[in-house]
mmCIF file of C-alpha atoms and ligand atoms in Angstrom:
data_model
loop_
_atom_site.group_PDB
_atom_site.id
_atom_site.type_symbol
_atom_site.label_atom_id
_atom_site.label_comp_id
_atom_site.label_asym_id
_atom_site.label_seq_id
_atom_site.Cartn_x
_atom_site.Cartn_y
_atom_site.Cartn_z
ATOM 1 C CA MET A 22 -10.121 9.659 28.678
ATOM 2 C CA THR A 23 -13.768 10.348 27.934
ATOM 3 C CA GLN A 24 -15.092 13.546 26.517
ATOM 4 C CA LYS A 25 -17.828 14.850 24.293
ATOM 5 C CA THR A 26 -16.859 14.565 20.629
ATOM 6 C CA GLU A 27 -18.186 17.498 18.647
ATOM 7 C CA TYR A 28 -19.741 16.583 15.276
ATOM 8 C CA LEU A 29 -19.046 19.220 12.626
ATOM 9 C CA ASP A 30 -21.051 18.765 9.433
ATOM 10 C CA ALA A 31 -19.269 20.013 6.323
ATOM 11 C CA THR A 32 -21.285 17.994 3.826
ATOM 12 C CA GLU A 33 -23.992 20.553 3.012
ATOM 13 C CA SER A 34 -24.471 24.003 4.510
ATOM 14 C CA GLY A 35 -22.474 25.629 7.299
ATOM 15 C CA ILE A 36 -19.198 24.371 5.828
ATOM 16 C CA GLU A 37 -17.277 27.557 6.609
ATOM 17 C CA ARG A 38 -18.438 27.591 10.203
ATOM 18 C CA ALA A 39 -17.459 23.923 10.593
ATOM 19 C CA ILE A 40 -13.987 24.545 9.140
ATOM 20 C CA LYS A 41 -13.416 27.576 11.360
ATOM 21 C CA ARG A 42 -14.472 25.629 14.467
ATOM 22 C CA ALA A 43 -12.269 22.658 13.546
ATOM 23 C CA GLY A 44 -9.329 25.020 12.940
ATOM 24 C CA ASP A 45 -9.866 26.619 16.367
ATOM 25 C CA VAL A 46 -9.890 23.201 18.039
ATOM 26 C CA LEU A 47 -6.602 22.234 16.342
ATOM 27 C CA ARG A 48 -4.972 25.548 17.209
ATOM 28 C CA SER A 49 -5.906 25.159 20.862
ATOM 29 C CA GLY A 50 -4.255 21.721 21.040
ATOM 30 C CA GLY A 51 -7.288 19.512 20.390
ATOM 31 C CA LEU A 52 -7.759 16.453 18.159
ATOM 32 C CA VAL A 53 -9.885 16.737 15.015
ATOM 33 C CA ALA A 54 -10.679 13.894 12.622
ATOM 34 C CA PHE A 55 -10.922 15.183 9.045
ATOM 35 C CA PRO A 56 -11.424 13.700 5.578
ATOM 36 C CA THR A 57 -8.690 13.464 2.961
ATOM 37 C CA GLU A 58 -8.963 11.839 -0.473
ATOM 38 C CA THR A 59 -7.439 8.635 0.996
ATOM 39 C CA VAL A 60 -8.908 8.021 4.475
ATOM 40 C CA TYR A 61 -9.976 10.132 7.465
ATOM 41 C CA GLY A 62 -6.990 11.451 9.428
ATOM 42 C CA LEU A 63 -6.804 12.133 13.167
ATOM 43 C CA GLY A 64 -5.202 15.568 13.217
ATOM 44 C CA ALA A 65 -3.258 17.543 15.821
ATOM 45 C CA ASP A 66 -1.043 20.646 15.668
ATOM 46 C CA ALA A 67 2.258 19.058 14.584
ATOM 47 C CA GLY A 68 4.226 21.585 16.641
ATOM 48 C CA ASN A 69 2.420 20.884 19.907
ATOM 49 C CA ASP A 70 3.968 17.987 21.906
ATOM 50 C CA ALA A 71 0.950 17.488 24.151
ATOM 51 C CA ALA A 72 -1.474 17.495 21.230
ATOM 52 C CA VAL A 73 0.618 14.975 19.252
ATOM 53 C CA ALA A 74 0.966 12.755 22.324
ATOM 54 C CA GLN A 75 -2.818 12.705 22.595
ATOM 55 C CA ILE A 76 -3.043 11.160 19.112
ATOM 56 C CA PHE A 77 -1.202 8.082 20.392
ATOM 57 C CA GLU A 78 -3.397 7.958 23.486
ATOM 58 C CA ALA A 79 -6.676 8.292 21.566
ATOM 59 C CA LYS A 80 -5.667 5.546 19.092
ATOM 60 C CA ALA A 81 -4.108 3.403 21.838
ATOM 61 C CA ARG A 82 -1.083 3.056 19.554
ATOM 62 C CA PRO A 83 1.423 0.657 21.099
ATOM 63 C CA GLN A 84 4.489 2.473 19.787
ATOM 64 C CA PHE A 85 5.472 5.969 18.857
ATOM 65 C CA ASN A 86 5.493 5.417 15.094
ATOM 66 C CA PRO A 87 6.345 8.525 13.106
ATOM 67 C CA LEU A 88 3.319 10.441 11.831
ATOM 68 C CA ILE A 89 2.651 12.036 8.456
ATOM 69 C CA VAL A 90 2.608 15.848 8.536
ATOM 70 C CA HIS A 91 -0.073 17.399 6.332
ATOM 71 C CA VAL A 92 0.261 20.852 4.790
ATOM 72 C CA ALA A 93 -1.668 22.875 2.215
ATOM 73 C CA SER A 94 1.113 23.380 -0.346
ATOM 74 C CA LEU A 95 4.588 22.386 -1.515
ATOM 75 C CA GLU A 96 5.846 25.772 -0.268
ATOM 76 C CA ALA A 97 4.575 24.986 3.231
ATOM 77 C CA ALA A 98 6.287 21.582 3.016
ATOM 78 C CA GLN A 99 9.586 23.160 1.943
ATOM 79 C CA ALA A 100 9.548 25.319 5.065
ATOM 80 C CA LEU A 101 9.797 22.101 7.099
ATOM 81 C CA ALA A 102 12.148 19.889 5.079
ATOM 82 C CA ASP A 103 14.903 19.842 2.482
ATOM 83 C CA PHE A 104 13.756 18.231 -0.742
ATOM 84 C CA PRO A 105 16.257 16.237 -2.822
ATOM 85 C CA ASP A 106 15.722 17.028 -6.540
ATOM 86 C CA ALA A 107 14.038 13.662 -7.009
ATOM 87 C CA ALA A 108 11.567 14.476 -4.212
ATOM 88 C CA LEU A 109 10.854 17.897 -5.657
ATOM 89 C CA ARG A 110 10.044 16.380 -9.036
ATOM 90 C CA LEU A 111 7.630 13.874 -7.477
ATOM 91 C CA ALA A 112 5.968 16.587 -5.373
ATOM 92 C CA GLN A 113 5.512 18.747 -8.460
ATOM 93 C CA ALA A 114 4.086 15.832 -10.421
ATOM 94 C CA PHE A 115 1.752 14.341 -7.809
ATOM 95 C CA TRP A 116 0.839 16.937 -5.146
ATOM 96 C CA PRO A 117 -1.830 17.529 -4.134
ATOM 97 C CA GLY A 118 -2.457 13.795 -4.077
ATOM 98 C CA PRO A 119 -2.155 10.423 -2.319
ATOM 99 C CA LEU A 120 1.661 10.511 -2.040
ATOM 100 C CA THR A 121 3.728 10.954 1.146
ATOM 101 C CA LEU A 122 7.386 11.931 0.752
ATOM 102 C CA VAL A 123 9.842 11.089 3.552
ATOM 103 C CA VAL A 124 12.539 13.768 3.373
ATOM 104 C CA PRO A 125 15.242 15.243 5.655
ATOM 105 C CA MET A 126 13.757 17.601 8.227
ATOM 106 C CA LYS A 127 15.110 21.150 8.294
ATOM 107 C CA PRO A 128 17.133 21.893 11.432
ATOM 108 C CA GLY A 129 14.877 23.789 13.808
ATOM 109 C CA ALA A 130 11.667 22.875 11.945
ATOM 110 C CA PRO A 131 8.778 23.723 14.304
ATOM 111 C CA LEU A 132 7.665 20.108 14.702
ATOM 112 C CA SER A 133 7.203 18.023 17.829
ATOM 113 C CA LYS A 134 9.901 15.339 18.195
ATOM 114 C CA LEU A 135 7.080 12.832 18.603
ATOM 115 C CA VAL A 136 6.037 13.462 14.992
ATOM 116 C CA SER A 137 9.259 11.997 13.603
ATOM 117 C CA ALA A 138 9.761 9.550 16.476
ATOM 118 C CA GLY A 139 13.307 10.841 16.759
ATOM 119 C CA LEU A 140 14.182 10.208 13.071
ATOM 120 C CA PRO A 141 16.032 12.926 11.127
ATOM 121 C CA THR A 142 13.356 12.694 8.415
ATOM 122 C CA VAL A 143 9.721 13.720 8.191
ATOM 123 C CA GLY A 144 6.845 12.295 6.133
ATOM 124 C CA LEU A 145 5.022 15.104 4.319
ATOM 125 C CA ARG A 146 1.849 15.150 2.276
ATOM 126 C CA VAL A 147 -0.432 17.665 0.545
ATOM 127 C CA PRO A 148 -3.844 15.971 0.326
ATOM 128 C CA ASP A 149 -6.007 16.438 -2.748
ATOM 129 C CA ALA A 150 -9.010 17.444 -0.647
ATOM 130 C CA PRO A 151 -10.234 21.048 -0.611
ATOM 131 C CA LEU A 152 -11.844 20.620 2.810
ATOM 132 C CA ALA A 153 -8.583 19.373 4.354
ATOM 133 C CA GLN A 154 -6.650 22.210 2.749
ATOM 134 C CA ALA A 155 -9.154 24.755 4.067
ATOM 135 C CA LEU A 156 -8.775 23.194 7.511
ATOM 136 C CA PHE A 157 -4.969 23.560 7.440
ATOM 137 C CA GLU A 158 -5.341 27.204 6.401
ATOM 138 C CA ALA A 159 -7.821 27.791 9.222
ATOM 139 C CA ALA A 160 -5.584 26.059 11.766
ATOM 140 C CA GLY A 161 -2.508 27.938 10.552
ATOM 141 C CA CYS A 162 -0.175 25.075 11.471
ATOM 142 C CA PRO A 163 1.117 21.832 9.944
ATOM 143 C CA VAL A 164 -1.182 18.987 10.961
ATOM 144 C CA ALA A 165 0.154 15.605 12.109
ATOM 145 C CA ALA A 166 -2.337 12.866 11.299
ATOM 146 C CA PRO A 167 -2.393 9.080 11.238
ATOM 147 C CA SER A 168 -5.556 7.359 10.056
ATOM 148 C CA ALA A 169 -8.465 8.071 12.441
ATOM 149 C CA ASN A 170 -9.028 4.541 13.747
ATOM 150 C CA PRO A 171 -8.065 2.743 16.947
ATOM 151 C CA SER A 172 -4.627 1.169 16.488
ATOM 152 C CA GLY A 173 -4.701 -2.014 14.393
ATOM 153 C CA LYS A 174 -8.335 -1.626 13.302
ATOM 154 C CA ILE A 175 -9.845 -0.961 9.880
ATOM 155 C CA SER A 176 -9.114 2.516 8.497
ATOM 156 C CA PRO A 177 -12.068 4.932 8.261
ATOM 157 C CA THR A 178 -13.372 6.240 4.936
ATOM 158 C CA GLN A 179 -16.535 7.829 6.379
ATOM 159 C CA ALA A 180 -17.217 10.036 9.406
ATOM 160 C CA ALA A 181 -19.424 7.281 10.866
ATOM 161 C CA HIS A 182 -16.437 4.876 10.908
ATOM 162 C CA VAL A 183 -14.444 7.457 12.872
ATOM 163 C CA ALA A 184 -17.268 7.847 15.396
ATOM 164 C CA GLN A 185 -17.529 4.054 15.773
ATOM 165 C CA GLY A 186 -13.881 3.779 16.811
ATOM 166 C CA LEU A 187 -13.062 7.074 18.495
ATOM 167 C CA ASP A 188 -16.257 8.709 19.779
ATOM 168 C CA GLY A 189 -15.643 10.109 23.250
ATOM 169 C CA ARG A 190 -11.855 9.962 22.755
ATOM 170 C CA ILE A 191 -11.316 12.962 20.442
ATOM 171 C CA ASP A 192 -12.505 16.563 20.365
ATOM 172 C CA ALA A 193 -14.214 16.774 16.993
ATOM 173 C CA ILE A 194 -15.072 15.022 13.744
ATOM 174 C CA LEU A 195 -15.263 17.127 10.592
ATOM 175 C CA ASP A 196 -17.642 15.253 8.290
ATOM 176 C CA GLY A 197 -16.897 15.807 4.613
ATOM 177 C CA GLY A 198 -18.548 12.651 3.281
ATOM 178 C CA ALA A 199 -16.858 9.529 1.937
ATOM 179 C CA CYS A 200 -13.192 9.479 0.859
ATOM 180 C CA GLY A 201 -12.701 9.051 -2.901
ATOM 181 C CA VAL A 202 -9.481 7.004 -3.047
ATOM 182 C CA GLY A 203 -10.134 4.785 -0.029
ATOM 183 C CA VAL A 204 -6.629 3.465 0.760
ATOM 184 C CA GLU A 205 -3.810 5.360 2.480
ATOM 185 C CA SER A 206 -1.185 7.326 0.603
ATOM 186 C CA THR A 207 1.775 5.731 -1.137
ATOM 187 C CA ILE A 208 4.932 6.458 0.899
ATOM 188 C CA VAL A 209 8.248 7.157 -0.846
ATOM 189 C CA GLY A 210 11.577 7.785 0.897
ATOM 190 C CA PHE A 211 14.931 8.681 -0.653
ATOM 191 C CA ASP A 212 18.339 7.066 -0.532
ATOM 192 C CA GLY A 213 20.207 10.163 -1.720
ATOM 193 C CA GLU A 214 18.439 10.880 -5.006
ATOM 194 C CA THR A 215 16.996 7.372 -5.392
ATOM 195 C CA PRO A 216 13.288 7.031 -4.575
ATOM 196 C CA VAL A 217 12.416 4.021 -2.422
ATOM 197 C CA LEU A 218 8.876 2.670 -2.040
ATOM 198 C CA LEU A 219 8.107 2.375 1.692
ATOM 199 C CA ARG A 220 4.377 1.596 1.449
ATOM 200 C CA PRO A 221 2.148 0.884 -1.539
ATOM 201 C CA GLY A 222 -0.933 3.090 -1.482
ATOM 202 C CA GLY A 223 -3.387 5.288 -3.340
ATOM 203 C CA LEU A 224 -0.887 6.430 -5.977
ATOM 204 C CA PRO A 225 -0.057 3.338 -8.067
ATOM 205 C CA ALA A 226 3.649 2.424 -8.213
ATOM 206 C CA GLU A 227 3.316 2.315 -12.015
ATOM 207 C CA ALA A 228 2.501 6.055 -12.059
ATOM 208 C CA LEU A 229 5.592 6.796 -9.952
ATOM 209 C CA GLU A 230 7.778 4.621 -12.164
ATOM 210 C CA ALA A 231 6.522 6.413 -15.269
ATOM 211 C CA ALA A 232 7.475 9.764 -13.700
ATOM 212 C CA ILE A 233 10.869 8.519 -12.476
ATOM 213 C CA GLY A 234 11.620 6.648 -15.704
ATOM 214 C CA ALA A 235 12.972 3.636 -13.806
ATOM 215 C CA PRO A 236 11.690 0.772 -11.666
ATOM 216 C CA LEU A 237 11.027 1.753 -8.043
ATOM 217 C CA ARG A 238 13.336 0.303 -5.442
ATOM 218 C CA LEU A 239 11.451 -1.416 -2.636
ATOM 219 C CA GLY A 240 12.081 -0.302 0.967
ATOM 220 C CA GLY A 241 14.128 -2.608 3.153
ATOM 221 C CA SER A 242 15.981 -4.175 0.205
ATOM 222 C CA SER A 243 19.297 -2.689 1.332
ATOM 223 C CA PRO A 244 20.474 -2.182 4.900
ATOM 224 C CA ASP A 245 20.961 1.512 4.158
ATOM 225 C CA ALA A 246 17.529 2.021 2.665
ATOM 226 C CA PRO A 247 15.197 4.157 4.762
ATOM 227 C CA SER A 248 12.515 2.072 6.404
ATOM 228 C CA SER A 249 8.976 2.789 7.518
ATOM 229 C CA PRO A 250 8.952 1.712 11.149
ATOM 230 C CA GLY A 251 5.179 2.000 11.411
ATOM 231 C CA GLN A 252 4.723 -1.060 9.231
ATOM 232 C CA LEU A 253 3.183 -3.444 11.745
ATOM 233 C CA GLU A 254 2.455 -6.938 10.469
ATOM 234 C CA SER A 255 -1.121 -7.255 11.716
ATOM 235 C CA HIS A 256 -3.048 -4.108 10.908
ATOM 236 C CA TYR A 257 -6.318 -2.919 9.419
ATOM 237 C CA ALA A 258 -7.884 -5.848 11.204
ATOM 238 C CA PRO A 259 -11.619 -6.486 11.436
ATOM 239 C CA GLY A 260 -12.863 -8.461 14.463
ATOM 240 C CA ALA A 261 -13.470 -11.571 12.348
ATOM 241 C CA PRO A 262 -10.572 -13.532 10.791
ATOM 242 C CA VAL A 263 -9.923 -12.856 7.117
ATOM 243 C CA ARG A 264 -9.329 -15.559 4.457
ATOM 244 C CA LEU A 265 -7.627 -14.359 1.276
ATOM 245 C CA ASN A 266 -7.803 -15.549 -2.356
ATOM 246 C CA ALA A 267 -11.071 -17.307 -1.644
ATOM 247 C CA GLN A 268 -12.460 -19.169 -4.668
ATOM 248 C CA GLU A 269 -15.715 -19.921 -2.857
ATOM 249 C CA LYS A 270 -17.696 -19.083 0.253
ATOM 250 C CA ARG A 271 -17.478 -21.705 2.999
ATOM 251 C CA ALA A 272 -20.025 -22.406 5.750
ATOM 252 C CA GLY A 273 -20.173 -19.593 8.318
ATOM 253 C CA GLU A 274 -18.312 -17.132 6.092
ATOM 254 C CA VAL A 275 -19.319 -13.923 4.415
ATOM 255 C CA LEU A 276 -17.722 -13.323 1.012
ATOM 256 C CA LEU A 277 -16.247 -10.037 -0.165
ATOM 257 C CA GLY A 278 -16.142 -10.409 -3.934
ATOM 258 C CA PHE A 279 -14.171 -8.793 -6.732
ATOM 259 C CA GLY A 280 -15.205 -9.052 -10.382
ATOM 260 C CA ALA A 281 -17.801 -11.515 -11.640
ATOM 261 C CA VAL A 282 -18.088 -13.837 -8.628
ATOM 262 C CA GLU A 283 -21.267 -15.556 -7.521
ATOM 263 C CA GLY A 284 -22.698 -15.501 -4.025
ATOM 264 C CA ALA A 285 -20.727 -12.518 -2.760
ATOM 265 C CA ASP A 286 -22.326 -10.737 0.208
ATOM 266 C CA LEU A 287 -20.675 -7.525 -0.977
ATOM 267 C CA ASN A 288 -18.581 -6.914 -4.081
ATOM 268 C CA LEU A 289 -15.626 -4.469 -4.138
ATOM 269 C CA SER A 290 -16.222 -3.982 -7.860
ATOM 270 C CA PRO A 291 -18.461 -6.279 -9.890
ATOM 271 C CA ALA A 292 -16.844 -4.790 -13.012
ATOM 272 C CA GLY A 293 -13.324 -5.629 -11.741
ATOM 273 C CA ASP A 294 -12.296 -1.955 -11.501
ATOM 274 C CA LEU A 295 -9.423 -1.532 -9.006
ATOM 275 C CA LEU A 296 -10.170 2.166 -8.429
ATOM 276 C CA GLU A 297 -13.716 1.357 -7.397
ATOM 277 C CA ALA A 298 -12.453 -1.545 -5.274
ATOM 278 C CA ALA A 299 -9.980 0.667 -3.370
ATOM 279 C CA ALA A 300 -12.684 3.238 -2.641
ATOM 280 C CA ASN A 301 -14.993 0.498 -1.307
ATOM 281 C CA LEU A 302 -12.404 -1.602 0.568
ATOM 282 C CA PHE A 303 -12.527 -0.301 4.147
ATOM 283 C CA ALA A 304 -16.253 0.585 4.126
ATOM 284 C CA MET A 305 -17.126 -2.954 3.006
ATOM 285 C CA LEU A 306 -14.777 -4.538 5.564
ATOM 286 C CA HIS A 307 -16.484 -2.404 8.244
ATOM 287 C CA GLU A 308 -19.893 -3.560 7.028
ATOM 288 C CA LEU A 309 -19.023 -7.273 6.822
ATOM 289 C CA ASP A 310 -17.375 -7.092 10.237
ATOM 290 C CA GLY A 311 -20.732 -5.900 11.573
ATOM 291 C CA ALA A 312 -22.373 -9.058 10.158
ATOM 292 C CA GLU A 313 -20.610 -11.135 12.844
ATOM 293 C CA ALA A 314 -19.742 -14.038 10.555
ATOM 294 C CA GLU A 315 -17.132 -16.634 11.562
ATOM 295 C CA ALA A 316 -14.773 -15.300 8.909
ATOM 296 C CA ILE A 317 -14.565 -12.858 6.034
ATOM 297 C CA ALA A 318 -13.489 -14.536 2.783
ATOM 298 C CA VAL A 319 -12.107 -12.277 0.056
ATOM 299 C CA SER A 320 -11.852 -12.998 -3.688
ATOM 300 C CA PRO A 321 -8.416 -12.748 -5.358
ATOM 301 C CA ILE A 322 -7.385 -9.209 -6.371
ATOM 302 C CA PRO A 323 -4.847 -8.679 -9.200
ATOM 303 C CA GLU A 324 -1.427 -7.452 -8.012
ATOM 304 C CA THR A 325 -1.238 -4.430 -10.364
ATOM 305 C CA GLY A 326 -1.923 -0.690 -9.961
ATOM 306 C CA LEU A 327 -4.059 -0.022 -6.892
ATOM 307 C CA GLY A 328 -4.356 -3.795 -6.479
ATOM 308 C CA ARG A 329 -0.955 -3.747 -4.754
ATOM 309 C CA ALA A 330 -2.206 -1.372 -2.052
ATOM 310 C CA ILE A 331 -5.454 -3.316 -1.691
ATOM 311 C CA ASN A 332 -3.585 -6.631 -1.324
ATOM 312 C CA ASP A 333 -1.108 -5.072 1.134
ATOM 313 C CA ARG A 334 -4.014 -3.967 3.362
ATOM 314 C CA LEU A 335 -5.795 -7.319 2.994
ATOM 315 C CA ARG A 336 -2.650 -9.300 3.894
ATOM 316 C CA ARG A 337 -2.320 -7.226 7.068
ATOM 317 C CA ALA A 338 -6.005 -7.720 7.873
ATOM 318 C CA ALA A 339 -5.429 -11.486 7.512
ATOM 319 C CA ALA A 340 -2.095 -11.584 9.397
ATOM 320 C CA PRO A 341 -1.914 -13.493 12.713
ATOM 321 C CA ARG A 342 -3.014 -11.163 15.505
ATOM 322 C CA GLY A 343 -0.253 -10.204 17.914
HETATM 323 O O1 LIG B 8 -3.295 8.492 3.424
HETATM 324 C C1 LIG B 8 -2.591 8.554 4.443
HETATM 325 O O2 LIG B 8 -1.350 8.448 4.402
HETATM 326 C C2 LIG B 8 -3.303 8.769 5.790
HETATM 327 C C3 LIG B 8 -4.002 10.136 5.719
HETATM 328 C C4 LIG B 8 -4.614 10.524 7.018
HETATM 329 O O3 LIG B 8 -3.102 11.112 5.257
HETATM 330 N N1 LIG B 8 -2.379 8.704 6.884
HETATM 331 C C5 LIG B 8 -1.792 7.547 7.304
HETATM 332 O O4 LIG B 8 -0.996 7.665 8.417
HETATM 333 O O5 LIG B 8 -1.960 6.491 6.741
HETATM 334 P P1 LIG B 8 -0.487 6.416 9.280
HETATM 335 O O6 LIG B 8 0.037 6.968 10.561
HETATM 336 O O7 LIG B 8 -1.545 5.391 9.408
HETATM 337 O O8 LIG B 8 0.739 5.869 8.492
HETATM 338 C C6 LIG B 8 1.930 6.626 8.487
HETATM 339 C C7 LIG B 8 3.065 5.806 7.940
HETATM 340 C C8 LIG B 8 3.644 4.906 8.999
HETATM 341 O O9 LIG B 8 3.782 3.598 8.470
HETATM 342 C C9 LIG B 8 5.001 5.524 9.298
HETATM 343 O O10 LIG B 8 5.944 4.602 9.660
HETATM 344 C C10 LIG B 8 5.335 6.228 7.996
HETATM 345 O O11 LIG B 8 4.099 6.701 7.548
HETATM 346 N N2 LIG B 8 6.213 7.377 8.221
HETATM 347 C C11 LIG B 8 5.890 8.603 8.645
HETATM 348 N N3 LIG B 8 6.998 9.370 8.823
HETATM 349 C C12 LIG B 8 8.044 8.588 8.495
HETATM 350 C C13 LIG B 8 9.471 8.781 8.498
HETATM 351 N N4 LIG B 8 10.013 9.915 8.869
HETATM 352 N N5 LIG B 8 10.234 7.751 8.109
HETATM 353 C C14 LIG B 8 9.691 6.578 7.742
HETATM 354 N N6 LIG B 8 8.365 6.339 7.730
HETATM 355 C C15 LIG B 8 7.543 7.317 8.106
HETATM 356 MG MG1 LIG B 9 -3.198 3.721 9.815
#
């Protein structure tokens, strides 16, 4: 499938025109990449089977993993799913924001079966990104969107990354500049009223635990716990192999540093700030991948706050390729 990908600039002037055009493309069944606070999403009308199927084709996704459905408000989300009290409290505390809630779909919800991959639940999110919200309003439909990268590759945090991976395979790219958070949303499911962490992400688990008032259960720990079937082992992979917890740079390597390390080619955060590191993660992996080194070595990252999401993504980038 080759086509002309329309570039819609919403970084300076002409923002309203760009949003209206992107909304029209979505409504007519097309694919539009758009920025959220986490990463760029590849959006389609979540109620349109053919449009949702095209997402999988454009990304060359090997399986029909369920997709996150994006809406502009909690009210719009409640039209699609039944929220346990615990889910409602988390939505009220953290939406709009980098949190996806996996909740029971309402019978007859106007969503393509492909969106939930046949599961009785749906992953819902209200992004903290005015441009994305304006796009959903303009489209007038819930928007299914995985990250806007070819399957298994590094997630995009800039419009240029999207173009690198998907130019000629999608209808339009809405450019809203760089994403502020830089790693995908945290995903929480529910076992009855008990929240279960399905994927660490842009909302630190500590913030969720403070709101819940208890430690978060981790997904997969009980056979009954909901699972996130899209969790492939190797993922977010640059072309070059990745070496984690590197104390030094070896011959032929480029070094992605964190904190006060010497000789780093790029540094996620010289000051050791995990927020800054998350925002830089995918852009710097993209850049070092372009350097065509034998391997990308990465300094150790602390396993707290956003560090958990960063390490999760790095472990997948380093995982044996299938
Ligand atoms: O920040 C994000 O979450 C980005 C932006 C675009 O919103 N989206 C994103 O989507 O990361 P994606 O497709 O790369 O990851 C979606 C994850 C998958 O691991 C999938 O298994 C899980 O969400 N998921 C979605 N619906 C689910 C459901 N009903 N049950 C279990 N897991 C679900
Ligand atoms: Mg992804």
